[in-house]
PDB file of C-alpha atoms in Angstrom:
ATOM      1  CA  UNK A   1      61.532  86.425  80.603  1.00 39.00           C
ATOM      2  CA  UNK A   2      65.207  85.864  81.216  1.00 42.00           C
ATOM      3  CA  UNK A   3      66.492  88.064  84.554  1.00 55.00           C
ATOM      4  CA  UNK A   4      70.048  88.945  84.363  1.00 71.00           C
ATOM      5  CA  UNK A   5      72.367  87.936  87.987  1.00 79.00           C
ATOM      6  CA  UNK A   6      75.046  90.174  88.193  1.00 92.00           C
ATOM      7  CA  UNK A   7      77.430  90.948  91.827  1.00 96.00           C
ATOM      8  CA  UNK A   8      75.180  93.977  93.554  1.00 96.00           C
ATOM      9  CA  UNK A   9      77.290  96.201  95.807  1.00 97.00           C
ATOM     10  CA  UNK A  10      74.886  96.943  98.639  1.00 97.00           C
ATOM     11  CA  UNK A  11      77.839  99.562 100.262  1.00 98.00           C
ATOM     12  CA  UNK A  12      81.636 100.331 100.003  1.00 98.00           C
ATOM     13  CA  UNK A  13      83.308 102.235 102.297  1.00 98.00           C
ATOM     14  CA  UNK A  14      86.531 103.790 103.847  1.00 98.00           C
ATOM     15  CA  UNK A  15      87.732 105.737 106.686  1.00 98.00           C
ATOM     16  CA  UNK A  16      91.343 106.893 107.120  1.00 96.00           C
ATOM     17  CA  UNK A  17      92.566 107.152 110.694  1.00 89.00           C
ATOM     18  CA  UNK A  18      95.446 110.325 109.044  1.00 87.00           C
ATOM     19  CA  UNK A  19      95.297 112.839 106.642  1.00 90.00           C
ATOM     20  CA  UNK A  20      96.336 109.956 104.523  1.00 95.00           C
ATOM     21  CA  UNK A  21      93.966 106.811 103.978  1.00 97.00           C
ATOM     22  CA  UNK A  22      95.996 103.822 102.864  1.00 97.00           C
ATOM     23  CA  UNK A  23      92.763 101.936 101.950  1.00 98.00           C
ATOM     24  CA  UNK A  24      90.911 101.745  98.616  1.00 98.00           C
ATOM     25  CA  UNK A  25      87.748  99.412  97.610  1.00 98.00           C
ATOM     26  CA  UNK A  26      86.700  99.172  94.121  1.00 98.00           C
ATOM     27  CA  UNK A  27      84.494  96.986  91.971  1.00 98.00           C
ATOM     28  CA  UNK A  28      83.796  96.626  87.893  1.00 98.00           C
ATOM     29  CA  UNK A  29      81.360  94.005  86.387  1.00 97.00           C
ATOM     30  CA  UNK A  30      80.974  90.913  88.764  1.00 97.00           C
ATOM     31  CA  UNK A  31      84.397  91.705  90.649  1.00 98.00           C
ATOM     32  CA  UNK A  32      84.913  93.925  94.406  1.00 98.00           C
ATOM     33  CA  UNK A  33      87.879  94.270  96.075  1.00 98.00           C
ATOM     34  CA  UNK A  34      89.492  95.963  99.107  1.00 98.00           C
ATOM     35  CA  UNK A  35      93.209  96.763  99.153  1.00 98.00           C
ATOM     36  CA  UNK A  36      94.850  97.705 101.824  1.00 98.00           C
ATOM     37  CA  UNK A  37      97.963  99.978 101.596  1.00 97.00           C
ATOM     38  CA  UNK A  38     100.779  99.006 104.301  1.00 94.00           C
ATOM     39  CA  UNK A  39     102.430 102.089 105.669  1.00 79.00           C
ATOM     40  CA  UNK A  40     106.249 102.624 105.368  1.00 78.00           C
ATOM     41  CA  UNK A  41     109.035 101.898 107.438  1.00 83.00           C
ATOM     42  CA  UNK A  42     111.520 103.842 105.850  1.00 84.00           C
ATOM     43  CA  UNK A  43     112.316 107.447 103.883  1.00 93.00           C
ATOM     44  CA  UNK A  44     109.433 107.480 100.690  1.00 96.00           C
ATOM     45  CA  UNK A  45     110.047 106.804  97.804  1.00 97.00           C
ATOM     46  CA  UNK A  46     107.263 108.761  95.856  1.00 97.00           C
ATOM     47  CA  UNK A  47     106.241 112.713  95.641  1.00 97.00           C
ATOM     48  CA  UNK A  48     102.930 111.155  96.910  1.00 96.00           C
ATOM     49  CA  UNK A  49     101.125 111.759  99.891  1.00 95.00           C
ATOM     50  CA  UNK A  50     102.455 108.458 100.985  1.00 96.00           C
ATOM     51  CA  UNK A  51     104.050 105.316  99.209  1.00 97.00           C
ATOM     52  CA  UNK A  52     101.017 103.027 100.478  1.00 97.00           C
ATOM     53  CA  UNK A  53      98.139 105.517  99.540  1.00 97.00           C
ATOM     54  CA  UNK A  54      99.758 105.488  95.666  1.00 98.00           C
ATOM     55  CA  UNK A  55      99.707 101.856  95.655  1.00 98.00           C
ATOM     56  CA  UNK A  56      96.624 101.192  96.726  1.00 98.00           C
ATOM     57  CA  UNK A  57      95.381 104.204  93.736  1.00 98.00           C
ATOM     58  CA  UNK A  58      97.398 103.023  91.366  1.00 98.00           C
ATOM     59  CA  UNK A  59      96.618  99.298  91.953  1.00 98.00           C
ATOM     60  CA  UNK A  60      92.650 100.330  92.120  1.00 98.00           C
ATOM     61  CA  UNK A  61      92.673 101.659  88.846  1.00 98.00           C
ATOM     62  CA  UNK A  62      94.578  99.462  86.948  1.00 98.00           C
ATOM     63  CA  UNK A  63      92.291  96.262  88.373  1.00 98.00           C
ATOM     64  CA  UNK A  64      89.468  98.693  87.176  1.00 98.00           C
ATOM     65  CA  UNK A  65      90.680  99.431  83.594  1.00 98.00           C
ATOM     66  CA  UNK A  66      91.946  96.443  82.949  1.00 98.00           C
ATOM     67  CA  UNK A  67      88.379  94.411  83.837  1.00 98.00           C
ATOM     68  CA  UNK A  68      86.649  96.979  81.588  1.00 98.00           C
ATOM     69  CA  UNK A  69      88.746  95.734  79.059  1.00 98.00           C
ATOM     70  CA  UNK A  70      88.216  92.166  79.671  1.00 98.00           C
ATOM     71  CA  UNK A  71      86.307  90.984  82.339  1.00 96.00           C
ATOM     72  CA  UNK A  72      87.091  87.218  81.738  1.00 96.00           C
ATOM     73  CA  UNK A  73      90.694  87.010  82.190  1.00 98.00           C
ATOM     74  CA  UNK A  74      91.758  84.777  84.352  1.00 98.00           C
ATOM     75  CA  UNK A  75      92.713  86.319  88.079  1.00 98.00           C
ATOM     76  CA  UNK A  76      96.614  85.192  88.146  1.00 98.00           C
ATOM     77  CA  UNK A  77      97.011  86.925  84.414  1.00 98.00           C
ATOM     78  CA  UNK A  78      94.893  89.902  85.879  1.00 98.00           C
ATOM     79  CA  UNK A  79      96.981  90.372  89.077  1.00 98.00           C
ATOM     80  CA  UNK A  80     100.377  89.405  87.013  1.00 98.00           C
ATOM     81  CA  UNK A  81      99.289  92.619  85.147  1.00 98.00           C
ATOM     82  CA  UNK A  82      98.108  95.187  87.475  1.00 98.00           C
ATOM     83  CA  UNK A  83     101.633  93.969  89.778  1.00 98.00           C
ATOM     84  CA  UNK A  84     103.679  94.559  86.651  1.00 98.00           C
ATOM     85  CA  UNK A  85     101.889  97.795  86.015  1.00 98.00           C
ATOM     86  CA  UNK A  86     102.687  99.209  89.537  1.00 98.00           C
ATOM     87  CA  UNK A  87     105.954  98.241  89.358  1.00 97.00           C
ATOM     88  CA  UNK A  88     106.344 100.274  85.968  1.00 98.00           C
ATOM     89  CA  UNK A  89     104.601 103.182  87.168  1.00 98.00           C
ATOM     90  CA  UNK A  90     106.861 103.146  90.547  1.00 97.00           C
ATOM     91  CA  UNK A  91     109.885 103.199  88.218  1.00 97.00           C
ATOM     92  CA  UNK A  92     108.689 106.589  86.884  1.00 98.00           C
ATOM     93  CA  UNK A  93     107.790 108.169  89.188  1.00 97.00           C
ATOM     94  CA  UNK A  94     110.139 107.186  92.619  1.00 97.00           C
ATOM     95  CA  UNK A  95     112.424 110.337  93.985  1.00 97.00           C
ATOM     96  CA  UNK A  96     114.970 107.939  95.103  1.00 95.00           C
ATOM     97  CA  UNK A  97     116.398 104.496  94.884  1.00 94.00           C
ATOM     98  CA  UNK A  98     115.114 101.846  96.863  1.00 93.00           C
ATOM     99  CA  UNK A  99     117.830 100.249  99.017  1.00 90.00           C
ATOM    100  CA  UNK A 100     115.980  97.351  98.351  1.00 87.00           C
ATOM    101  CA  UNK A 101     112.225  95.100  97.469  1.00 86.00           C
ATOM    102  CA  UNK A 102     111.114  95.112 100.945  1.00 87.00           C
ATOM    103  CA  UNK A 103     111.057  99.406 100.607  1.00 93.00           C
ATOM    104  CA  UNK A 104     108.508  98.964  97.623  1.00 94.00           C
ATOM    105  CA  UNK A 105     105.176 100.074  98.561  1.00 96.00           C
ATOM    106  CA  UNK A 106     103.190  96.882  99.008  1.00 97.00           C
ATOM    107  CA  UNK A 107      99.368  96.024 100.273  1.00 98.00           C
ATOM    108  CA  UNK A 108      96.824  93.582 101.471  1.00 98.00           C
ATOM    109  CA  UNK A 109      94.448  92.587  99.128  1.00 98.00           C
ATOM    110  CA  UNK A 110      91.018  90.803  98.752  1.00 98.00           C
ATOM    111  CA  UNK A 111      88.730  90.061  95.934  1.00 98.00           C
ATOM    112  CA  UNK A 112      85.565  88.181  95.145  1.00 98.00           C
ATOM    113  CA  UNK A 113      84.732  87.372  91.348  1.00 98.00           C
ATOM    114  CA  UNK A 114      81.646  85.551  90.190  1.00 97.00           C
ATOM    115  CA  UNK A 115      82.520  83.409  87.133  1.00 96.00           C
ATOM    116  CA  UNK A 116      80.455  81.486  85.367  1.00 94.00           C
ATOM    117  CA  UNK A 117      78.273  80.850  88.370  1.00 94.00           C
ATOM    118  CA  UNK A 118      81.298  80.046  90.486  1.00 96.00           C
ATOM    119  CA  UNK A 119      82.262  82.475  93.647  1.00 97.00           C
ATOM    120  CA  UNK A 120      85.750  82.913  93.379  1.00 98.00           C
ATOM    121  CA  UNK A 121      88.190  83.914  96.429  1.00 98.00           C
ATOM    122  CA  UNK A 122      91.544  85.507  96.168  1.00 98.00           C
ATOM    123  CA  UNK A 123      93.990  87.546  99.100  1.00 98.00           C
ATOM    124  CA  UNK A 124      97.054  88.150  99.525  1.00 98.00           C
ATOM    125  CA  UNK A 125      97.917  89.136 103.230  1.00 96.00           C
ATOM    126  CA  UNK A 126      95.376  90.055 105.804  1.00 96.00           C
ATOM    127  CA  UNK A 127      92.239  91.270 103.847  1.00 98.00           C
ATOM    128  CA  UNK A 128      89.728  88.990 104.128  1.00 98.00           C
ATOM    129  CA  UNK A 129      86.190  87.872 102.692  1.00 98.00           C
ATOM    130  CA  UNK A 130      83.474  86.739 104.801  1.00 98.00           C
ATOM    131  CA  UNK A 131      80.448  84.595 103.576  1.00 98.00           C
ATOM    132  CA  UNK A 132      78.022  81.465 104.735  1.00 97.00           C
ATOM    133  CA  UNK A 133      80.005  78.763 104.201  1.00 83.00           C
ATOM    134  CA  UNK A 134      77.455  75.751 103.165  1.00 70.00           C
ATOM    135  CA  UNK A 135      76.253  74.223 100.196  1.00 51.00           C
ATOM    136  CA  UNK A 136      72.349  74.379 100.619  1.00 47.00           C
ATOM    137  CA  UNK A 137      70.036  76.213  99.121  1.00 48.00           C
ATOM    138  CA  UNK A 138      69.539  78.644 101.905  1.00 47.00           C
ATOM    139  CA  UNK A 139      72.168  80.613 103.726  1.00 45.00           C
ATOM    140  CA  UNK A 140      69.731  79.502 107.196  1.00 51.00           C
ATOM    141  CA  UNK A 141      71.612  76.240 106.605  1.00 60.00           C
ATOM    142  CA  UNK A 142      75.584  77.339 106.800  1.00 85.00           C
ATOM    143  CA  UNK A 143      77.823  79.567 109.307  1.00 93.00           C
ATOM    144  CA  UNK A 144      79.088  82.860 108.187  1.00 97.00           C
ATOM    145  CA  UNK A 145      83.450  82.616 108.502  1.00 96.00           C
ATOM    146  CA  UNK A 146      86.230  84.721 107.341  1.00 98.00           C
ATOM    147  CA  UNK A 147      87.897  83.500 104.687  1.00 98.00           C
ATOM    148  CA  UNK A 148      91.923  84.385 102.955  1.00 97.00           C
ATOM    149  CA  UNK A 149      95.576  84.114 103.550  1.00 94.00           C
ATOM    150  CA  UNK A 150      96.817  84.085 107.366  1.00 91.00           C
ATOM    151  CA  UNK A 151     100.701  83.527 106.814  1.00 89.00           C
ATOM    152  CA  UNK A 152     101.150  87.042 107.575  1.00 91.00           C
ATOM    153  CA  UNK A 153      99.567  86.614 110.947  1.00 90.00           C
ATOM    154  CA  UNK A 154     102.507  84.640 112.717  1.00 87.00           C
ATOM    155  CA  UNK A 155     104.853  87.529 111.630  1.00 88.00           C
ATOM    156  CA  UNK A 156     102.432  90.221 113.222  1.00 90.00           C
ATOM    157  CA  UNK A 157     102.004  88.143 116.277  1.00 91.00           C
ATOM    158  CA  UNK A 158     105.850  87.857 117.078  1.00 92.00           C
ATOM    159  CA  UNK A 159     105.636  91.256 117.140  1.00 92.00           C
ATOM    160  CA  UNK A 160     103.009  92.240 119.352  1.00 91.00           C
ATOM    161  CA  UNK A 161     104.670  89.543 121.455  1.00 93.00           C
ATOM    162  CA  UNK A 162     107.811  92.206 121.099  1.00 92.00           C
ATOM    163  CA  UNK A 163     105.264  95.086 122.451  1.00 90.00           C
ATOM    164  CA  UNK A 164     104.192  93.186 125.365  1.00 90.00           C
ATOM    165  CA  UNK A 165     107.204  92.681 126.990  1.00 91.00           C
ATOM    166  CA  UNK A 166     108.389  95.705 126.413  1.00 89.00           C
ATOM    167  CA  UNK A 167     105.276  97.213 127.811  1.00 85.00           C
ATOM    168  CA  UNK A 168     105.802  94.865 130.712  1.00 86.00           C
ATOM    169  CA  UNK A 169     109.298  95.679 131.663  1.00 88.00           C
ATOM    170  CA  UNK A 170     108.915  99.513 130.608  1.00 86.00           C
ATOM    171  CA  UNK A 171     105.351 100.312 131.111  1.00 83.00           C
ATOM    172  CA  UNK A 172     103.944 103.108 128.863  1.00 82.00           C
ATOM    173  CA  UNK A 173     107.002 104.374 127.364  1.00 85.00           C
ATOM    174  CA  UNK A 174     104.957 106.784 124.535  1.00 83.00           C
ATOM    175  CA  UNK A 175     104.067 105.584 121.155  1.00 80.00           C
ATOM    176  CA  UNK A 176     106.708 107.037 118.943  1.00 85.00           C
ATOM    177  CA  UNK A 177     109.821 105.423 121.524  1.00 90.00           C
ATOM    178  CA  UNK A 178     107.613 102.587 121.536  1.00 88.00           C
ATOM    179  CA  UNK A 179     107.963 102.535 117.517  1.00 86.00           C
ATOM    180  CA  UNK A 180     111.229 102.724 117.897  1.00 89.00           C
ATOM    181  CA  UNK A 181     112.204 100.065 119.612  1.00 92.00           C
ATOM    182  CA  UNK A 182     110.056  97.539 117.176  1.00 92.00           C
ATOM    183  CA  UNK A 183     111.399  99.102 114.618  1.00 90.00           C
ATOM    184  CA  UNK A 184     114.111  96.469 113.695  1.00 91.00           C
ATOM    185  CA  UNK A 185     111.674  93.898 113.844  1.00 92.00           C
ATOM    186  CA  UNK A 186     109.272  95.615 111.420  1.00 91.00           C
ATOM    187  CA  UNK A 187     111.776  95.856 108.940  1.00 91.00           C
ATOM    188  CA  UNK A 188     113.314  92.398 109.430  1.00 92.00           C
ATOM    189  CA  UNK A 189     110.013  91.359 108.739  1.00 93.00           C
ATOM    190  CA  UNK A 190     109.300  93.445 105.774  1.00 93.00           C
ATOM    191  CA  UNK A 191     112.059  91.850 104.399  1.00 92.00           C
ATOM    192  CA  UNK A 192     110.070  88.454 103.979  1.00 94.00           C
ATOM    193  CA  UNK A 193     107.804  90.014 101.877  1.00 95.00           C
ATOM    194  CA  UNK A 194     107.410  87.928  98.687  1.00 95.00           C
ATOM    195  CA  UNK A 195     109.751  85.525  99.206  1.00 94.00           C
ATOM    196  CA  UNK A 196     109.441  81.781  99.805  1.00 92.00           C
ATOM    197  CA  UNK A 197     109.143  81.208 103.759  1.00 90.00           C
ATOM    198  CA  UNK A 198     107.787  84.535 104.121  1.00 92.00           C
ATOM    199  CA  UNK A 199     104.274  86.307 103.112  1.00 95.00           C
ATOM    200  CA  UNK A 200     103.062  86.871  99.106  1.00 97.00           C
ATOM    201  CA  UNK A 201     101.321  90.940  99.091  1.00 98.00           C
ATOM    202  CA  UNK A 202      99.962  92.844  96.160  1.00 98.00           C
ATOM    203  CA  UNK A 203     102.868  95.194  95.067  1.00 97.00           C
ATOM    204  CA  UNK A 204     105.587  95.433  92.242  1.00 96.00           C
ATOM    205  CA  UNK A 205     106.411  92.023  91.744  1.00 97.00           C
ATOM    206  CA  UNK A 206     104.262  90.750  89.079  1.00 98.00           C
ATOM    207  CA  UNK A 207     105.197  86.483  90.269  1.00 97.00           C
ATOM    208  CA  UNK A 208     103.535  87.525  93.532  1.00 98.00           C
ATOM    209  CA  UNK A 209     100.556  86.635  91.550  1.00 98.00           C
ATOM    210  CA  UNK A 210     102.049  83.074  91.330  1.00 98.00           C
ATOM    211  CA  UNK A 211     100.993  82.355  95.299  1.00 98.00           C
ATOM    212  CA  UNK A 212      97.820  83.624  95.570  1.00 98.00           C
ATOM    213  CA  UNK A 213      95.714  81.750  98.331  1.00 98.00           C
ATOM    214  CA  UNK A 214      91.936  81.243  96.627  1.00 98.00           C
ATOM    215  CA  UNK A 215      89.405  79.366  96.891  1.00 97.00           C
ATOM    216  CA  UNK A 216      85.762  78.779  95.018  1.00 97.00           C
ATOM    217  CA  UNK A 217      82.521  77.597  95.350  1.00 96.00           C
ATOM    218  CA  UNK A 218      79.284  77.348  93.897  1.00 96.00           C
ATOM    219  CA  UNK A 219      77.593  80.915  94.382  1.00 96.00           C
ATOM    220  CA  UNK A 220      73.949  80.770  95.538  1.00 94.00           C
ATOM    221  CA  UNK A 221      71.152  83.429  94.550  1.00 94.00           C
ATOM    222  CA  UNK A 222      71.236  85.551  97.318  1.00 95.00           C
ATOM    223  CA  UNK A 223      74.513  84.980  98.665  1.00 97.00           C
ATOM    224  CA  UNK A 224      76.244  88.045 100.410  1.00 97.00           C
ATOM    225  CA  UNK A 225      80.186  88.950 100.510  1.00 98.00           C
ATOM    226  CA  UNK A 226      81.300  91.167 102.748  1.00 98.00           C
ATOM    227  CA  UNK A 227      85.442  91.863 101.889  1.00 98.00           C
ATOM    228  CA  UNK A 228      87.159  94.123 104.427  1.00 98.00           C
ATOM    229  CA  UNK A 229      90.761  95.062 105.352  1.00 98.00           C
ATOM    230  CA  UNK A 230      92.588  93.952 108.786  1.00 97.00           C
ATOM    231  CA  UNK A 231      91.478  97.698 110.236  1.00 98.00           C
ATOM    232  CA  UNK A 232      87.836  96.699 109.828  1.00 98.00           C
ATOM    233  CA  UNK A 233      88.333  93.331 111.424  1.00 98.00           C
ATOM    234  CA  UNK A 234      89.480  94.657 114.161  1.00 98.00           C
ATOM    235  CA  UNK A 235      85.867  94.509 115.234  1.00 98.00           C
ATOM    236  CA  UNK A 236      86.255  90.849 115.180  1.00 98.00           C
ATOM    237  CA  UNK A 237      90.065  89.946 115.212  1.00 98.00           C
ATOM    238  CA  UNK A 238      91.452  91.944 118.156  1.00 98.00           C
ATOM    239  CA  UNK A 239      88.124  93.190 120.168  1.00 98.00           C
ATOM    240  CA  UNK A 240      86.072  90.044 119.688  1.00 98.00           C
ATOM    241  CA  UNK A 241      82.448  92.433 119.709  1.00 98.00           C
ATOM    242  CA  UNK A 242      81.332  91.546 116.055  1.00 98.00           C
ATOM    243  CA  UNK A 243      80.507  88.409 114.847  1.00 98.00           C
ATOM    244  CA  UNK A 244      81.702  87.321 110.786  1.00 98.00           C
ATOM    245  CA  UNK A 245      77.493  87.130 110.107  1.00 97.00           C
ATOM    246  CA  UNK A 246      77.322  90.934 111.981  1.00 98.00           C
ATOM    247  CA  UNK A 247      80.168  91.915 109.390  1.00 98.00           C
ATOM    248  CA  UNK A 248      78.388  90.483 106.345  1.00 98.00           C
ATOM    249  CA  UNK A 249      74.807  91.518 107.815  1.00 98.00           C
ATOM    250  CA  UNK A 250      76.153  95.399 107.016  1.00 98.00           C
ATOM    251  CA  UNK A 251      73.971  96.986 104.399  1.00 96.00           C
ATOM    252  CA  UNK A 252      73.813 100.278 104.674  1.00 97.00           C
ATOM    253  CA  UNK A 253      75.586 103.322 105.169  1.00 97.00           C
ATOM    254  CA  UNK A 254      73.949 103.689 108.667  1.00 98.00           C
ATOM    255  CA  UNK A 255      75.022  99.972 109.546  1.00 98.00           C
ATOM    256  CA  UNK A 256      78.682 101.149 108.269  1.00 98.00           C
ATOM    257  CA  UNK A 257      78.754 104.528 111.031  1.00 98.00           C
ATOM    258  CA  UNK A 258      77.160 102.669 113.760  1.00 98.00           C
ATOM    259  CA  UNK A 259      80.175  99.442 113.771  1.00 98.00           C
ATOM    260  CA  UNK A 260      82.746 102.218 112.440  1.00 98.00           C
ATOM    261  CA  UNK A 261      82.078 104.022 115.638  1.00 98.00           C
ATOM    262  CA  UNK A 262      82.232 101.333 117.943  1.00 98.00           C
ATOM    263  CA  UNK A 263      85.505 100.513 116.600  1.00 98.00           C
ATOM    264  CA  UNK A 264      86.848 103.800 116.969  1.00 98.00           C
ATOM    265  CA  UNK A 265      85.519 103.974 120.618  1.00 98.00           C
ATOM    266  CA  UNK A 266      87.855 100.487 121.565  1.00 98.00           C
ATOM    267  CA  UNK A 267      90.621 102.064 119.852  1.00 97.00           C
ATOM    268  CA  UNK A 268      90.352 105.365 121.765  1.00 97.00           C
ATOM    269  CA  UNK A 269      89.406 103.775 125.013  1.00 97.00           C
ATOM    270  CA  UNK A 270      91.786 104.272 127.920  1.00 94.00           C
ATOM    271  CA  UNK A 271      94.288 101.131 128.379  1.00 90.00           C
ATOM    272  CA  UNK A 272      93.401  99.636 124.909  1.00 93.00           C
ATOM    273  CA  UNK A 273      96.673  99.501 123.644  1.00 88.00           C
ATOM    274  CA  UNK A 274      97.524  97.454 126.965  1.00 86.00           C
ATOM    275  CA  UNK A 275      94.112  95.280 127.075  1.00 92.00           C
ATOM    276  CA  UNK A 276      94.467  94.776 123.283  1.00 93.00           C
ATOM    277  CA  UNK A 277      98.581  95.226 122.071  1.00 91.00           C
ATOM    278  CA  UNK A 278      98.717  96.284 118.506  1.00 91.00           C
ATOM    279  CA  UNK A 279     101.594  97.878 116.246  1.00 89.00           C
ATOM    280  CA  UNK A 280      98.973 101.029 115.036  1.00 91.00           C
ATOM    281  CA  UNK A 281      96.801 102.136 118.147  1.00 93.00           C
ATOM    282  CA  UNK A 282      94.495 102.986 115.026  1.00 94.00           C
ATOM    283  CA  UNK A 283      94.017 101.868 111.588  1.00 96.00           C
ATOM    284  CA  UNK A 284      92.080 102.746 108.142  1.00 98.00           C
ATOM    285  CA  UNK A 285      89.216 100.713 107.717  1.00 98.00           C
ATOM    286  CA  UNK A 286      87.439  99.310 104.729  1.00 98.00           C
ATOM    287  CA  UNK A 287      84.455  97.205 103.913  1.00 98.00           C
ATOM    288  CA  UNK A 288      82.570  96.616 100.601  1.00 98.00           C
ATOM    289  CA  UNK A 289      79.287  94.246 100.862  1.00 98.00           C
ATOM    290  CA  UNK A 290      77.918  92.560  97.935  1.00 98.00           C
ATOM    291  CA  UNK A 291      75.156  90.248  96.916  1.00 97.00           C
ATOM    292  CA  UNK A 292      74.389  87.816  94.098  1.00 96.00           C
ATOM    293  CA  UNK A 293      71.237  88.503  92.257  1.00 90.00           C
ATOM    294  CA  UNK A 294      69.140  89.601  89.990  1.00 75.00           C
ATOM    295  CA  UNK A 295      69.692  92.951  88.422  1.00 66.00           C
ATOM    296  CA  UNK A 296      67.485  95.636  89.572  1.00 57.00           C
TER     297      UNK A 296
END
């Protein structure tokens, strides 16, 4: 008898760090994705709990609805459309003018489809995927590795190299007149969002959809995703205490509390900010797992 494969989600989940999460992760058909909201730098633009948080909605349904309606088109057409339908909704619905793009709400994004037995990668910014990279038969015989876009990274590490000398020279000046200060080079660097030389993000420009970084390969009964958002790889980007196979070996919503709480711990620890500089002392954090296989 004929078993139907079909993309399993073994668990998604979020946890916002304010009254506000920024994250969303989502799924339809053979398709999961985690999108990552990034928070303002300026006066909103929406009636909305934040500009971020309605992206990230907005975008989640539309990439929903619009695979319900036709789960084979193509991923640039797809994104093209659910870019072009933010950027529709955003004129609606803003309370005041943008002074400019780089005041849009925008997000990280990462998504794993499974077409025609191919596994196919797409990000924009820091979300990531994570799977066994190999071509054998069994998982036993590749590494687990992060996979996506990391031209946003040399931005984000200028400016943590900002925060430590600051921090140097100033020592613990508070969070909010640390802020301040980096301020200018947040926005300067906002500014580069898509546009050539700079970073491509998920947002209200539909030819972002023109430099998406993907990849594909052959997808193997069995084979796991996980897809998470830059506050979830914290775990493994900034502490260094999870592995990519201990981030793909999550299956369960018990797995999920146990490395959600360890990451909260680092974050909260006395002197992490020094012993581990970052912009947001704490971040949402997202994670979907999936599997290829039969259907159950």
């Amino acid at each position: 008898m004929w078993e139907k494969t079909m993309l399993r989600i073994e668990i998604a989940a979020s946890d916002g760090q304010s009254e506000v999460n920024e994250d969303c992760v989502g799924h339809h058909g053979d398709a999961a994705w985690v999108i990552d909201g990034a928070t303002g730098i300026g006066p909103a633009l929406l009636d909305a709990p934040s500009d971020a948080s309605w992206l990230a909605r907005t975008a989640n349904a539309a990439l929903a609805q619009l695979l319900a309606d036709n789960s084979e088109i193509p991923t640039v057409a797809l994104l093209q459309e659910v870019m072009g339908r933010c950027r529709d909704a955003l004129a609606r619905e803003h309370v005041r003018e943008a002074e400019g793009p780089h005041e849009h709400p925008s997000a990280a994004f990462a998504m794993v489809r499974v077409i025609d037995g191919v596994a196919e990668f797409t990000a924009l910014a820091d979300c990531r995927i994570v799977t066994v990279d190999g071509a054998g038969e069994g998982e036993s015989e590749g590494e687990a590795r992060l996979f996506g876009s990391y031209a946003l990274d040399a931005l984000e590490g200028s400016t943590v190299e900002a925060m430590k000398a600051i921090l140097a020279a100033e020592g613990d000046i508070g969070f909010d007149a640390l802020k301040a200060r980096l301020l200018p080079g947040l926005r300067a660097n906002r500014k580069l969002m898509n546009r050539e030389g700079g970073y491509w993000v998920l947002g209200t420009e539909p030819a972002a959809a023109d430099h998406l970084w993907q990849c594909r390969m052959p997808v193997r009964p069995g084979q796991r995703f996980a897809i998470a958002s830059d506050g979830f790889l914290r775990l493994n980007e900034l502490f260094a205490v999870a592995t990519p196979a201990d981030l793909l070996s999550i299956s369960d919503q018990e797995d999920w509390s146990r490395w959600l709480g360890r990451l909260r711990d680092l974050e909260k620890a006395p002197g992490s900010l020094h012993r581990h500089p970052r912009v947001k002392p704490h971040d949402d954090a997202s994670l979907i797992v999936c599997s290829w296989g039969s259907a159950r």
